[in-house]
Amino acid sequence: MTRAILLAHRGIAQTHPNPMVGAILVKNECSVGQGFHTYEGRKHAEILALEEARGEARGATLYLNLEPCCHSGRTGPCTQAIIEAGVKRVVAAMQDPNPQVAGRGFRTLRHAGVEVCVGAREAEARRLNESFAKWIRTGLPFVTLKAALTLDGQIAANARRRRGSVTWITSLESREEVQRLRHASDALLTGIGTVLADNPRMTDRTNLPRRRPLLRVVLDSHLHIPLRTEIVADAAKTAGSVLLFTLRPADSVKARQLRRRGAEVIRTRERNGRVELREVLRRLGRREILSVILEAGSTLNGAMLDEDLVDKMILFYAPRVLGALTVPLAHGRARPIEKIPLLTNLALHRFGPDFVVEGYFHDVYRNH
C-alpha cells in the first residue's frame, strides 16, 4: 500500500478533475505490474497495472489507494477488467467518495468472488484526494488558507510599506514548500489589496509537469488592478491563467483593457459591497477547479473565515517576534471564544528554522 500511495503521488497536478490513484499487483511476494493515473493518459492505474502484469495478474493481489470504479466514463469500469484478469484479492485504502461509486465497486468485486479488504493506510489516502472528495460531493473546491506569520501572529512587517516591496517573513525552506503546495493546487486566490501591496506573480515555480496552468484568481470589486502588475503581465504569456471577479460591468473600459491583455473578467453578485465569495467558489467548481490556496491579506482571510469557506489552514511560523500590532492574519467579525471553530487533526512540521501548523475546519468526507 505504501508503494501504491507513492505511485498515486506521481499524478499530482496531472489528474484533475479525476482523483490520484496508484496501483500495484503482487504475486508470490513480487510486483508483477504497477501504474498511476494521469488525465491525459486516460487509462486508470488499475488498467496500467493489469496490462503490465498480463497473465501474471491471475491469482494476484491488487493494492490501490482508492476503490476501483464500476461505471463507464472516459474509460470502461475497472472492476470488470479486474474480474476478467482473474485477480484474487483487492486491498484498497478507502472507498471512493464519488456518489457514482461509493462502495458499489467493492460490492461488484465481492459478488464476483474477489476478496476485498479496505482501510489500509486510509488516513494517508484520504488526505491525498481530499480536494477531489470535496469537489465531487459538493461541486465546490477545497480551500486551504496558507499564510506566513511571525510568532506574534503578524503577516507583514509594515501595513504602509512601499507598494510592490516584499519582506520575507519565513525561510527559503518554507518558501520552497509553498511552491510544492502551489504545484499541487489548481488555483490561487487573493484580493486586490494584496496585489496592490505586493505586486506578486503567484506562480508555480517548481518546473514540475502539470495538466493545466495554475489559475491566479483576484477578487477586485471595482477593478482597481493596475495594468502593469506582474499578474496582468503573466496573463498575456499563459492563456487562461488569470481570472478576475468584480462588481464592475463586463463591458467597462477597464474590463476590456484587461481582456485584451489576456485576463478573464467576470462580474458577480454583490454582498456587503464586495463580490459574493460563495458564488466565486461555485463558479470555480464549475470550471473543474478542485483545490484553491487562499494567499491573501487580513480582510479577505477574515471574510472567508467568517463565512466558513475555509476547509484547511497551513500556517508557517518564523521564529521572529515583531513586537507591534500591524497586519494580523485575519480581520473578521468579533465572536465569543466558545463560538470560534477549532482546527482538528493538527499536524506540526519543520522547514528550516520555521515550524508549520496544519489543521482542518471540515471533514470533507462527511456532509458539510
Phi, psi and omega in degrees: 000324176303315180296320180297319180291321176297321177296318180301322179299336180290348177267004181307132179069008182235002185248336188302137015269017178269162176284164175272127183223135172237146182220144177218130178263131183236132178218131183053040177066017177236144175288128178245353179185146179206165179186162173221152187273140163228146184298315182291332177286347176067305187294140178285162183302320181298319182293319178298319179294318179295319180295322179290323182285329184054231184294341180289350179291334181294123180083002183273170174252131180256121176255133177205156187275354183214145178309134178296145180286152181234017181231164179261132175224245173289339177228171177281175181292130179292329180302318181295320179295322179295316180295313182295331180283349179082022177299133186275324189216140176239125176246113183242144180288325187202162173284147178289127178288349178296121181303337178289341181248280170041054177100342181292327178297316178297317181296321179298315180296314181297320180299330180272003177092008178276130176288134183234129175237134184231140171121354179292124180055039186296320182300318178295319181294321179295318180296321182302321185243031182294326179291320176298317181299316180296313185291316185291336181267332186237343186080003181250149177287156174280125187251124176246121174273118179245136179208153173251131187224158166279170181297334177265021166082022180259139181258359175206150185278338184207116182295341183244031180293164182299135182302133177087350179275144181230129173247116183287130178274317186258177188278170176301320180299320178293320181293327175293323177294323177299321177297322177295321177296318178298318181300324182278357184255156177275329186208153169248140182238131177214174178250166182296331179299319178292320179297316181292323183283318190249341187048055185281158173272323179056055182245164172269108185254023179282338186064018176273154183294143175214147184289319182234151176296149176296124181276125174262120184247125181241128174267114188221086188306321186243016179053054177275357185297127177292146181290343182261014178290160180299321182295316179294321178298321179290334181300324180287336183277324184233109182299138175072023185255352182228130182226127178244132174255133186214168172262351181285152178301143182294341180257016178293162181302314182296319179298318179295321179297319180293319179295322178297335179268007174100356179275150174260136182238127181234130176273135181236175176291157180259142172216120181056037177082004181228171178297146182283116190294318182293326177295322177302313181294322177298317180295322177294319178298322178293339176272010182063037170271110185271329186223139181228132171259124177273111177240087191221184178266187186300321186293308181291321175304314181297319180294318179294321178291318179301324182268009175058043183255001179261126179269328189213149175235138173232110186246119179266115181256125174269146180283061180227149174239117183287320175084002178214139180282113180235288184234098180284171180301318186211139169254105180230184179285146179287134179223152174301145185303327182287347179259001178275124183295147180265144169285139180240171180051049184292144174223146178243140179225162175238135172226107185059226180280353185269159170237153186235133174254127181232134180197173187239143169267329185231145168265105186287353177269000173243164180295133179221000000 
